[in-house]
Tab-separated table of C-alpha atoms in Angstrom:
chain	number	residue	atom	x	y	z
F	15	MET	CA	0.000	0.000	0.000
F	16	THR	CA	1.707	3.211	-1.128
F	17	THR	CA	1.406	6.441	0.798
F	18	PRO	CA	-0.943	8.806	-1.076
F	19	ASP	CA	0.745	11.984	-2.341
F	20	ASP	CA	-1.801	14.158	-0.521
F	21	SER	CA	-1.490	12.361	2.828
F	22	GLN	CA	-0.016	14.110	5.845
F	23	LEU	CA	3.023	12.589	7.505
F	24	VAL	CA	2.530	12.857	11.274
F	25	PHE	CA	5.701	11.058	12.341
F	26	ASP	CA	8.141	8.376	11.253
F	27	LYS	CA	10.373	6.862	13.923
F	28	ASP	CA	11.417	3.651	15.651
F	29	GLY	CA	9.933	1.467	12.934
F	30	VAL	CA	6.515	3.158	12.858
F	31	ARG	CA	5.130	5.680	10.365
F	32	LEU	CA	1.812	7.482	10.845
F	33	THR	CA	0.136	9.231	7.936
F	34	VAL	CA	-3.321	10.770	7.705
F	35	GLU	CA	-5.487	11.381	4.658
F	36	ASP	CA	-8.837	12.941	5.507
F	37	ALA	CA	-10.707	10.527	7.809
F	38	VAL	CA	-8.283	7.618	7.320
F	39	ALA	CA	-5.009	7.205	9.196
F	40	THR	CA	-2.434	4.597	8.247
F	41	VAL	CA	0.026	3.164	10.753
F	42	THR	CA	2.831	1.326	8.983
F	43	LEU	CA	5.504	-0.928	10.450
F	44	THR	CA	8.612	0.073	8.506
F	45	ASN	CA	11.353	-2.476	9.130
F	46	PRO	CA	10.830	-5.080	6.405
F	47	ALA	CA	14.463	-6.195	6.587
F	48	LYS	CA	13.666	-7.712	10.002
F	49	ARG	CA	10.124	-8.712	8.988
F	50	ASN	CA	8.837	-5.876	11.195
F	51	ALA	CA	10.065	-7.522	14.376
F	52	GLN	CA	8.891	-5.655	17.446
F	53	SER	CA	10.750	-3.929	20.272
F	54	PRO	CA	9.905	-1.677	23.227
F	55	ALA	CA	10.819	1.373	21.136
F	56	LEU	CA	8.363	0.294	18.456
F	57	TRP	CA	5.673	-0.231	21.102
F	58	ARG	CA	6.216	3.282	22.432
F	59	ALA	CA	5.911	4.621	18.885
F	60	LEU	CA	2.647	2.739	18.398
F	61	THR	CA	1.323	4.235	21.625
F	62	GLU	CA	2.328	7.687	20.409
F	63	ALA	CA	0.547	7.028	17.119
F	64	GLY	CA	-2.713	6.501	18.969
F	65	ARG	CA	-2.233	9.699	20.942
F	66	SER	CA	-1.327	11.677	17.810
F	67	LEU	CA	-4.430	10.954	15.763
F	68	PRO	CA	-6.346	14.064	14.682
F	69	GLY	CA	-9.951	14.204	15.818
F	70	SER	CA	-11.114	13.922	12.208
F	71	VAL	CA	-9.840	10.348	11.888
F	72	ARG	CA	-12.515	7.636	11.777
F	73	ILE	CA	-10.584	4.699	10.295
F	74	VAL	CA	-7.101	3.488	11.225
F	75	VAL	CA	-5.365	1.015	8.925
F	76	LEU	CA	-2.456	-0.969	10.347
F	77	ARG	CA	-0.046	-2.532	7.888
F	78	GLY	CA	3.505	-3.817	7.614
F	79	GLU	CA	5.965	-3.123	4.829
F	80	GLY	CA	7.511	-6.027	2.969
F	81	LYS	CA	6.585	-9.685	2.801
F	82	SER	CA	5.503	-10.043	6.442
F	83	PHE	CA	3.121	-8.102	8.638
F	84	SER	CA	5.239	-8.778	11.744
F	85	ALA	CA	7.337	-11.779	12.709
F	86	GLY	CA	6.820	-10.986	16.387
F	87	LEU	CA	9.163	-9.919	19.140
F	88	ASP	CA	12.741	-9.238	18.097
F	89	ARG	CA	14.746	-12.091	19.642
F	90	GLN	CA	17.398	-9.579	20.679
F	91	ALA	CA	15.121	-8.911	23.659
F	92	PHE	CA	16.174	-12.253	25.132
F	93	THR	CA	19.918	-11.700	24.820
F	94	PRO	CA	21.908	-10.490	27.852
F	95	GLU	CA	22.616	-7.146	26.176
F	96	GLY	CA	19.037	-6.564	25.008
F	97	PHE	CA	18.356	-3.416	22.974
F	98	ASP	CA	20.528	-0.313	23.162
F	99	GLY	CA	19.275	1.929	25.943
F	100	GLU	CA	16.715	-0.628	27.125
F	101	PRO	CA	16.805	-3.085	30.021
F	102	SER	CA	17.064	-6.628	28.712
F	103	PHE	CA	14.178	-8.965	29.367
F	104	LEU	CA	16.544	-11.051	31.463
F	105	ASP	CA	17.270	-8.041	33.685
F	106	MET	CA	13.557	-7.250	33.890
F	107	ALA	CA	12.883	-10.776	35.138
F	108	ARG	CA	15.133	-10.096	38.118
F	109	GLY	CA	13.036	-7.112	39.212
F	110	SER	CA	10.135	-7.054	41.636
F	111	ASP	CA	6.676	-8.268	40.664
F	112	ALA	CA	5.385	-4.694	40.811
F	113	ASP	CA	8.137	-3.383	38.555
F	114	LEU	CA	7.658	-6.184	36.047
F	115	ASP	CA	3.895	-5.664	36.026
F	116	ALA	CA	4.356	-1.931	35.377
F	117	VAL	CA	6.721	-2.547	32.452
F	118	ILE	CA	4.403	-5.068	30.787
F	119	ALA	CA	1.427	-2.730	31.329
F	120	GLU	CA	3.368	-0.001	29.515
F	121	TYR	CA	4.091	-2.341	26.613
F	122	GLN	CA	0.403	-3.304	26.433
F	123	GLU	CA	-0.604	0.310	25.817
F	124	ALA	CA	0.602	-0.079	22.236
F	125	PHE	CA	-2.092	-2.725	21.734
F	126	THR	CA	-5.082	-1.176	23.518
F	127	TRP	CA	-6.051	2.022	21.727
F	128	TRP	CA	-7.036	0.317	18.461
F	129	ARG	CA	-10.457	-0.565	19.932
F	130	ARG	CA	-11.378	2.972	20.952
F	131	SER	CA	-15.090	3.482	20.347
F	132	ASP	CA	-14.510	6.568	18.168
F	133	LEU	CA	-12.408	4.601	15.666
F	134	VAL	CA	-12.662	1.495	13.526
F	135	SER	CA	-9.277	-0.167	13.085
F	136	ILE	CA	-8.348	-2.528	10.254
F	137	ALA	CA	-5.257	-4.731	10.180
F	138	ALA	CA	-4.040	-5.481	6.646
F	139	VAL	CA	-2.077	-8.676	7.177
F	140	GLN	CA	0.243	-10.494	4.787
F	141	GLY	CA	2.861	-13.151	5.343
F	142	HIS	CA	3.899	-13.886	8.902
F	143	ALA	CA	1.925	-12.517	11.868
F	144	ILE	CA	3.562	-14.397	14.705
F	145	GLY	CA	3.416	-13.898	18.465
F	146	ALA	CA	3.396	-10.164	19.089
F	147	GLY	CA	2.544	-9.744	15.404
F	148	PHE	CA	-0.522	-11.961	15.802
F	149	GLN	CA	-1.516	-10.039	18.914
F	150	LEU	CA	-1.137	-6.706	17.124
F	151	ALA	CA	-3.463	-7.906	14.370
F	152	LEU	CA	-5.897	-9.114	17.053
F	153	ALA	CA	-5.776	-5.664	18.675
F	154	CYS	CA	-7.647	-4.238	15.689
F	155	ASP	CA	-11.405	-4.397	15.183
F	156	LEU	CA	-11.174	-6.013	11.745
F	157	ARG	CA	-8.615	-8.051	9.819
F	158	VAL	CA	-8.211	-8.254	6.046
F	159	VAL	CA	-5.648	-10.905	5.140
F	160	ALA	CA	-3.688	-11.971	2.106
F	161	GLU	CA	-3.840	-15.591	1.005
F	162	ASP	CA	-0.226	-16.075	2.140
F	163	VAL	CA	-0.963	-15.062	5.746
F	164	GLN	CA	0.417	-17.231	8.534
F	165	PHE	CA	-0.872	-16.513	12.043
F	166	ALA	CA	0.796	-18.245	14.978
F	167	MET	CA	0.899	-17.708	18.743
F	168	ARG	CA	4.363	-18.997	19.610
F	169	GLU	CA	4.722	-17.657	23.149
F	170	THR	CA	3.608	-20.859	24.870
F	171	SER	CA	6.068	-22.889	22.806
F	172	LEU	CA	8.835	-20.638	24.159
F	173	GLY	CA	7.766	-21.143	27.770
F	174	LEU	CA	5.899	-17.810	27.922
F	175	VAL	CA	2.284	-16.678	27.649
F	176	PRO	CA	0.664	-14.204	25.244
F	177	ASP	CA	0.695	-10.992	27.298
F	178	LEU	CA	0.117	-8.214	24.763
F	179	THR	CA	-3.701	-8.196	25.046
F	180	GLY	CA	-4.239	-10.934	22.436
F	181	THR	CA	-5.941	-13.576	24.559
F	182	HIS	CA	-9.245	-11.744	25.057
F	183	PRO	CA	-9.961	-10.988	21.376
F	184	LEU	CA	-8.743	-14.442	20.333
F	185	VAL	CA	-11.221	-16.193	22.643
F	186	SER	CA	-13.971	-13.762	21.599
F	187	LEU	CA	-13.365	-14.529	17.929
F	188	VAL	CA	-12.801	-18.290	17.890
F	189	GLY	CA	-13.962	-19.585	21.293
F	190	TYR	CA	-12.033	-20.969	24.250
F	191	ALA	CA	-11.286	-24.469	22.957
F	192	ARG	CA	-9.895	-23.377	19.603
F	193	ALA	CA	-7.982	-20.486	21.188
F	194	LEU	CA	-6.356	-22.892	23.639
F	195	GLU	CA	-5.408	-25.271	20.839
F	196	ILE	CA	-3.921	-22.456	18.710
F	197	CYS	CA	-1.897	-21.057	21.615
F	198	ALA	CA	-0.761	-24.334	23.166
F	199	THR	CA	0.387	-25.891	19.889
F	200	GLY	CA	1.828	-22.724	18.339
F	201	ARG	CA	0.694	-23.973	14.948
F	202	PHE	CA	0.110	-21.815	11.877
F	203	VAL	CA	-3.370	-20.650	10.940
F	204	HIS	CA	-3.573	-19.902	7.226
F	205	ALA	CA	-5.936	-17.657	5.301
F	206	GLU	CA	-8.715	-20.137	4.522
F	207	GLU	CA	-8.994	-21.281	8.125
F	208	ALA	CA	-8.618	-17.746	9.470
F	209	GLU	CA	-11.597	-16.597	7.432
F	210	ARG	CA	-13.633	-19.701	8.267
F	211	ILE	CA	-13.189	-19.467	12.045
F	212	GLY	CA	-13.613	-15.700	12.266
F	213	LEU	CA	-10.029	-14.506	12.668
F	214	ALA	CA	-10.225	-12.757	9.305
F	215	ASN	CA	-13.123	-10.763	7.913
F	216	ILE	CA	-11.863	-11.104	4.348
F	217	ALA	CA	-9.126	-13.162	2.679
F	218	VAL	CA	-7.902	-12.021	-0.741
F	219	PRO	CA	-4.959	-12.627	-3.096
F	220	ALA	CA	-1.891	-10.702	-1.969
F	221	ASP	CA	-2.046	-8.275	-4.876
F	222	GLU	CA	-5.630	-7.353	-3.924
F	223	LEU	CA	-4.953	-6.642	-0.243
F	224	ASP	CA	-4.572	-2.883	-0.603
F	225	ALA	CA	-7.699	-2.547	-2.726
F	226	ALA	CA	-9.748	-4.670	-0.318
F	227	VAL	CA	-8.704	-2.478	2.606
F	228	ARG	CA	-9.544	0.682	0.673
F	229	ASP	CA	-12.968	-0.702	-0.238
F	230	LEU	CA	-13.711	-1.706	3.348
F	231	SER	CA	-12.575	1.692	4.644
F	232	ALA	CA	-14.823	3.469	2.158
F	233	ALA	CA	-17.796	1.300	3.133
F	234	LEU	CA	-17.238	2.032	6.824
F	235	LEU	CA	-17.220	5.770	6.159
F	236	VAL	CA	-20.679	5.778	4.568
F	237	ALA	CA	-22.653	5.669	7.820
F	238	PRO	CA	-22.699	8.762	10.071
F	239	ARG	CA	-19.848	8.744	12.568
F	240	ASP	CA	-22.001	9.003	15.702
F	241	ALA	CA	-24.117	6.020	14.650
F	242	VAL	CA	-21.004	3.907	14.099
F	243	VAL	CA	-19.572	4.974	17.462
F	244	GLU	CA	-22.785	4.035	19.297
F	245	THR	CA	-23.076	0.737	17.435
F	246	LYS	CA	-19.477	-0.205	18.173
F	247	ALA	CA	-19.948	0.553	21.863
F	248	LEU	CA	-23.101	-1.594	21.933
F	249	LEU	CA	-21.354	-4.535	20.302
F	250	GLN	CA	-18.234	-4.238	22.450
F	251	GLY	CA	-20.289	-4.424	25.635
F	252	ALA	CA	-22.675	-7.143	24.519
F	253	ALA	CA	-20.626	-10.096	25.759
F	254	GLY	CA	-20.527	-8.711	29.273
F	255	ARG	CA	-24.233	-7.922	29.510
F	256	SER	CA	-27.281	-10.078	30.004
F	257	TYR	CA	-29.889	-10.149	27.252
F	258	GLU	CA	-32.089	-7.767	29.221
F	259	ASP	CA	-29.192	-5.417	29.970
F	260	GLN	CA	-28.300	-5.344	26.292
F	261	ARG	CA	-31.907	-4.458	25.421
F	262	THR	CA	-31.684	-1.584	27.894
F	263	ALA	CA	-28.385	-0.412	26.401
F	264	GLU	CA	-29.911	-0.514	22.911
F	265	ARG	CA	-32.836	1.627	24.008
F	266	ALA	CA	-30.584	4.204	25.655
F	267	ALA	CA	-28.309	4.389	22.620
F	268	GLN	CA	-31.234	4.736	20.245
F	269	ALA	CA	-32.759	7.485	22.374
F	270	ARG	CA	-29.520	9.438	22.093
F	271	ARG	CA	-29.420	8.981	18.345
F	272	LEU	CA	-33.053	10.049	17.881
F	273	ARG	CA	-32.524	13.172	19.990
F	274	ASP	CA	-29.411	14.045	18.021
F	275	LEU	CA	-31.205	13.579	14.708
F	276	ALA	CA	-34.032	15.777	15.960
F	277	GLY	CA	-31.570	18.439	17.064
F	278	LEU	CA	-32.385	17.881	20.730
F	279	GLY	CA	-29.000	16.508	21.841
F	280	ASP	CA	-26.945	18.072	24.622
């Protein structure tokens, strides 16, 4: 996906580029030589991207340059030296529980803002989306995948657990039993299965990925923004509500929409 000539470059650093064109922002992972492997610096840049979005943005597209979306955590994190200017993961493990919890919570911030109710986020995923890469794709509301996509949750195979917010959306999408099997085996999930079990909204040939994302973005922009925001909030809360509570939430949301349409809103 090329950057449109009339798009605005917001920032480009630490393997993340944010551009904005009208109501659509694009967040691009920009280290294809390392298959967009992730690091704490990249996570901080992703967090900054979420905080830097103009209020006019309604759609955020997440993509990775090159043949892979993201091959996951850069293995340099597990070496004694770690990343320049960063504590190594081995040093972090020697810290207190409170310190370790705070560091992981900071890392997780890069994965949380994609589900803000005022945005719809779309991950455009090709090639490998492994571990942290899989979890970053899961952080988005929607996933459009190329036919060469390979999802895998490898953390358990390495003696770790998925800790970058991916477990909740994975279970929500595919159910507990299949989520457990995917995580515990670390196996690959390819495009056909991803679409069939609900991990992917659309699977297309690799050369059609950009066009499919553009078409989906355009379709999402047709409805009025406030109606989409209210609908997203309703759907996000549905799993945690009883049937009767969801009915109540629907009525309250619809009352707000009707008052707004009648010019009677606050």
